[in-house]
Amino acid sequence: MASQSEQHHTSEFRFIVQYAVLTVAIFLPLLVAFVRVTNTYPVAVWNMMQAGGELQRSRTYFILRGETVGGNTVDIRGAKLTNALYGRTWGLVAATANNDNFKLSTLHPDNEHLLLQVGGLDALPAGARMSDLLQAWGQIYNERQPADSPNRLRAIRLDMYRWESGDYNRFDKFIESWRKEL
């Protein structure tokens, strides 16, 4: 008859073996999928989160840059300025460039006044409020810099580019630029 210590040891060993087999059973298929098939869920789950090669549709994108007091040009990540989600930041920029804030059913009084002043939506230049957005982003950027820093911005610029589609070339067609002195 086995002692209680031996039974406990045997029970503990059986427990370890069962969980080792369970761990291998769960992770071995994932490891095989990772090594052999690189495009099967859950290994390549990012494919489910992005558009898959839509060559027929053009895309517009923006690059935010600043000119420092020290004379350098720096790339600025808009999402880091506001701590917003990346897609939401650039959605805001696209909406501002397209004057979507003037197409709302209830307009801000300043936007309504500007529409009356220029003679309607068709008379507005693209990005009529882009200067305000750039001013705000420039101020946020400069607030994070020491007052005497050469990295403070003297101007901020947003460049708009378009990829015309069809193939994975010619993605840098310059469309327009907005600049704000700070």
PDB file of C-alpha atoms in Angstrom, residues 11-136:
ATOM      1  CA  SER A  11      -1.525  12.790  -8.265  1.00  0.00           C
ATOM      2  CA  GLU A  12       0.630  15.882  -8.754  1.00  0.00           C
ATOM      3  CA  PHE A  13       2.595  14.197 -11.559  1.00  0.00           C
ATOM      4  CA  ARG A  14      -0.655  13.184 -13.321  1.00  0.00           C
ATOM      5  CA  PHE A  15      -1.909  16.784 -13.015  1.00  0.00           C
ATOM      6  CA  ILE A  16       1.306  18.134 -14.618  1.00  0.00           C
ATOM      7  CA  VAL A  17       1.151  15.592 -17.446  1.00  0.00           C
ATOM      8  CA  GLN A  18      -2.526  16.378 -18.179  1.00  0.00           C
ATOM      9  CA  TYR A  19      -1.876  20.096 -18.412  1.00  0.00           C
ATOM     10  CA  ALA A  20       1.271  19.596 -20.495  1.00  0.00           C
ATOM     11  CA  VAL A  21      -0.753  17.498 -22.979  1.00  0.00           C
ATOM     12  CA  LEU A  22      -3.514  20.128 -22.983  1.00  0.00           C
ATOM     13  CA  THR A  23      -0.981  22.929 -23.577  1.00  0.00           C
ATOM     14  CA  VAL A  24       0.610  21.061 -26.484  1.00  0.00           C
ATOM     15  CA  ALA A  25      -2.831  20.256 -27.940  1.00  0.00           C
ATOM     16  CA  ILE A  26      -3.770  23.942 -27.902  1.00  0.00           C
ATOM     17  CA  PHE A  27      -0.523  25.509 -29.051  1.00  0.00           C
ATOM     18  CA  LEU A  28       0.822  22.922 -31.512  1.00  0.00           C
ATOM     19  CA  PRO A  29      -1.802  23.701 -34.205  1.00  0.00           C
ATOM     20  CA  LEU A  30      -1.104  27.417 -33.786  1.00  0.00           C
ATOM     21  CA  LEU A  31       2.620  26.825 -34.145  1.00  0.00           C
ATOM     22  CA  VAL A  32       2.098  24.678 -37.255  1.00  0.00           C
ATOM     23  CA  ALA A  33      -0.174  27.332 -38.751  1.00  0.00           C
ATOM     24  CA  PHE A  34       2.396  30.001 -38.039  1.00  0.00           C
ATOM     25  CA  VAL A  35       5.207  28.021 -39.667  1.00  0.00           C
ATOM     26  CA  ARG A  36       3.382  26.535 -42.666  1.00  0.00           C
ATOM     27  CA  VAL A  37       0.334  28.649 -43.428  1.00  0.00           C
ATOM     28  CA  THR A  38       0.943  32.345 -42.887  1.00  0.00           C
ATOM     29  CA  ASN A  39      -2.468  33.532 -43.971  1.00  0.00           C
ATOM     30  CA  THR A  40      -4.892  31.578 -41.796  1.00  0.00           C
ATOM     31  CA  TYR A  41      -6.779  32.825 -38.786  1.00  0.00           C
ATOM     32  CA  PRO A  42      -5.637  33.504 -36.082  1.00  0.00           C
ATOM     33  CA  VAL A  43      -2.059  33.932 -37.288  1.00  0.00           C
ATOM     34  CA  ALA A  44      -2.756  36.618 -39.900  1.00  0.00           C
ATOM     35  CA  VAL A  45      -5.736  38.239 -38.232  1.00  0.00           C
ATOM     36  CA  TRP A  46      -4.556  41.668 -39.464  1.00  0.00           C
ATOM     37  CA  ASN A  47      -5.866  40.724 -42.926  1.00  0.00           C
ATOM     38  CA  MET A  48      -9.359  40.927 -41.518  1.00  0.00           C
ATOM     39  CA  MET A  49      -8.764  44.485 -40.337  1.00  0.00           C
ATOM     40  CA  GLN A  50      -7.635  46.129 -43.578  1.00  0.00           C
ATOM     41  CA  ALA A  51      -8.948  46.651 -47.060  1.00  0.00           C
ATOM     42  CA  GLY A  52      -7.645  43.975 -49.342  1.00  0.00           C
ATOM     43  CA  GLY A  53      -5.988  45.377 -52.416  1.00  0.00           C
ATOM     44  CA  GLU A  54      -8.704  47.608 -53.819  1.00  0.00           C
ATOM     45  CA  LEU A  55      -6.757  48.869 -56.813  1.00  0.00           C
ATOM     46  CA  GLN A  56      -9.794  50.438 -58.469  1.00  0.00           C
ATOM     47  CA  ARG A  57     -10.399  53.047 -55.765  1.00  0.00           C
ATOM     48  CA  SER A  58      -8.123  56.054 -55.316  1.00  0.00           C
ATOM     49  CA  ARG A  59      -7.062  57.229 -51.873  1.00  0.00           C
ATOM     50  CA  THR A  60      -6.299  60.652 -50.474  1.00  0.00           C
ATOM     51  CA  TYR A  61      -3.836  61.014 -47.618  1.00  0.00           C
ATOM     52  CA  PHE A  62      -2.243  63.818 -45.641  1.00  0.00           C
ATOM     53  CA  ILE A  63       1.196  64.508 -44.188  1.00  0.00           C
ATOM     54  CA  LEU A  64       1.563  66.935 -41.291  1.00  0.00           C
ATOM     55  CA  ARG A  65       4.866  68.762 -40.973  1.00  0.00           C
ATOM     56  CA  GLY A  66       6.204  71.637 -38.977  1.00  0.00           C
ATOM     57  CA  GLU A  67       8.930  74.184 -39.494  1.00  0.00           C
ATOM     58  CA  THR A  68      10.850  74.758 -36.293  1.00  0.00           C
ATOM     59  CA  VAL A  69      12.284  78.000 -34.973  1.00  0.00           C
ATOM     60  CA  GLY A  70      15.687  76.357 -35.459  1.00  0.00           C
ATOM     61  CA  GLY A  71      15.014  75.983 -39.197  1.00  0.00           C
ATOM     62  CA  ASN A  72      14.328  72.248 -39.373  1.00  0.00           C
ATOM     63  CA  THR A  73      11.342  70.507 -40.926  1.00  0.00           C
ATOM     64  CA  VAL A  74       9.800  67.860 -38.678  1.00  0.00           C
ATOM     65  CA  ASP A  75       7.112  65.279 -39.338  1.00  0.00           C
ATOM     66  CA  ILE A  76       4.301  65.497 -36.798  1.00  0.00           C
ATOM     67  CA  ARG A  77       1.991  62.658 -35.854  1.00  0.00           C
ATOM     68  CA  GLY A  78      -1.468  64.152 -35.495  1.00  0.00           C
ATOM     69  CA  ALA A  79      -2.723  61.247 -33.388  1.00  0.00           C
ATOM     70  CA  LYS A  80       0.031  61.913 -30.822  1.00  0.00           C
ATOM     71  CA  LEU A  81      -0.967  65.566 -30.519  1.00  0.00           C
ATOM     72  CA  THR A  82      -4.520  64.861 -29.463  1.00  0.00           C
ATOM     73  CA  ASN A  83      -4.205  61.291 -28.170  1.00  0.00           C
ATOM     74  CA  ALA A  84      -6.963  60.362 -30.610  1.00  0.00           C
ATOM     75  CA  LEU A  85      -7.288  57.200 -32.608  1.00  0.00           C
ATOM     76  CA  TYR A  86      -5.219  57.311 -35.780  1.00  0.00           C
ATOM     77  CA  GLY A  87      -8.172  56.880 -38.149  1.00  0.00           C
ATOM     78  CA  ARG A  88     -10.280  59.442 -36.332  1.00  0.00           C
ATOM     79  CA  THR A  89      -7.538  62.050 -36.544  1.00  0.00           C
ATOM     80  CA  TRP A  90      -7.197  61.727 -40.305  1.00  0.00           C
ATOM     81  CA  GLY A  91     -10.968  61.485 -40.697  1.00  0.00           C
ATOM     82  CA  LEU A  92     -11.162  64.892 -39.027  1.00  0.00           C
ATOM     83  CA  VAL A  93      -8.559  66.248 -41.447  1.00  0.00           C
ATOM     84  CA  ALA A  94     -10.386  64.828 -44.474  1.00  0.00           C
ATOM     85  CA  ALA A  95     -13.690  66.265 -43.239  1.00  0.00           C
ATOM     86  CA  THR A  96     -12.056  69.665 -42.748  1.00  0.00           C
ATOM     87  CA  ALA A  97     -10.460  69.541 -46.212  1.00  0.00           C
ATOM     88  CA  ASN A  98     -13.830  68.637 -47.772  1.00  0.00           C
ATOM     89  CA  ASN A  99     -15.659  71.368 -45.815  1.00  0.00           C
ATOM     90  CA  ASP A 100     -17.979  68.753 -44.292  1.00  0.00           C
ATOM     91  CA  ASN A 101     -18.537  71.035 -41.286  1.00  0.00           C
ATOM     92  CA  PHE A 102     -20.445  73.368 -43.643  1.00  0.00           C
ATOM     93  CA  LYS A 103     -22.754  70.544 -44.779  1.00  0.00           C
ATOM     94  CA  LEU A 104     -24.323  69.794 -41.392  1.00  0.00           C
ATOM     95  CA  SER A 105     -28.023  70.328 -40.804  1.00  0.00           C
ATOM     96  CA  THR A 106     -27.255  72.692 -37.908  1.00  0.00           C
ATOM     97  CA  LEU A 107     -24.290  74.954 -38.568  1.00  0.00           C
ATOM     98  CA  HIS A 108     -22.052  76.646 -36.062  1.00  0.00           C
ATOM     99  CA  PRO A 109     -22.792  80.408 -36.164  1.00  0.00           C
ATOM    100  CA  ASP A 110     -19.251  81.182 -37.384  1.00  0.00           C
ATOM    101  CA  ASN A 111     -19.633  78.716 -40.253  1.00  0.00           C
ATOM    102  CA  GLU A 112     -23.046  80.120 -41.136  1.00  0.00           C
ATOM    103  CA  HIS A 113     -21.609  83.635 -41.179  1.00  0.00           C
ATOM    104  CA  LEU A 114     -18.718  82.538 -43.422  1.00  0.00           C
ATOM    105  CA  LEU A 115     -21.117  80.857 -45.849  1.00  0.00           C
ATOM    106  CA  LEU A 116     -23.178  84.028 -46.113  1.00  0.00           C
ATOM    107  CA  GLN A 117     -20.037  86.090 -46.540  1.00  0.00           C
ATOM    108  CA  VAL A 118     -18.624  84.055 -49.460  1.00  0.00           C
ATOM    109  CA  GLY A 119     -21.940  83.382 -51.147  1.00  0.00           C
ATOM    110  CA  GLY A 120     -22.619  79.719 -50.402  1.00  0.00           C
ATOM    111  CA  LEU A 121     -21.019  76.329 -50.178  1.00  0.00           C
ATOM    112  CA  ASP A 122     -19.855  76.270 -53.793  1.00  0.00           C
ATOM    113  CA  ALA A 123     -17.850  79.471 -53.298  1.00  0.00           C
ATOM    114  CA  LEU A 124     -15.886  78.103 -50.312  1.00  0.00           C
ATOM    115  CA  PRO A 125     -12.262  77.161 -50.942  1.00  0.00           C
ATOM    116  CA  ALA A 126     -11.258  73.610 -50.026  1.00  0.00           C
ATOM    117  CA  GLY A 127     -10.378  73.404 -46.344  1.00  0.00           C
ATOM    118  CA  ALA A 128     -11.958  76.703 -45.393  1.00  0.00           C
ATOM    119  CA  ARG A 129     -11.403  75.944 -41.680  1.00  0.00           C
ATOM    120  CA  MET A 130      -8.049  74.191 -42.081  1.00  0.00           C
ATOM    121  CA  SER A 131      -6.244  77.234 -40.705  1.00  0.00           C
ATOM    122  CA  ASP A 132      -8.104  76.834 -37.401  1.00  0.00           C
ATOM    123  CA  LEU A 133      -7.182  73.149 -37.161  1.00  0.00           C
ATOM    124  CA  LEU A 134      -3.528  73.841 -37.918  1.00  0.00           C
ATOM    125  CA  GLN A 135      -3.456  76.686 -35.394  1.00  0.00           C
ATOM    126  CA  ALA A 136      -4.799  74.368 -32.689  1.00  0.00           C
TER     127      ALA A 136
END
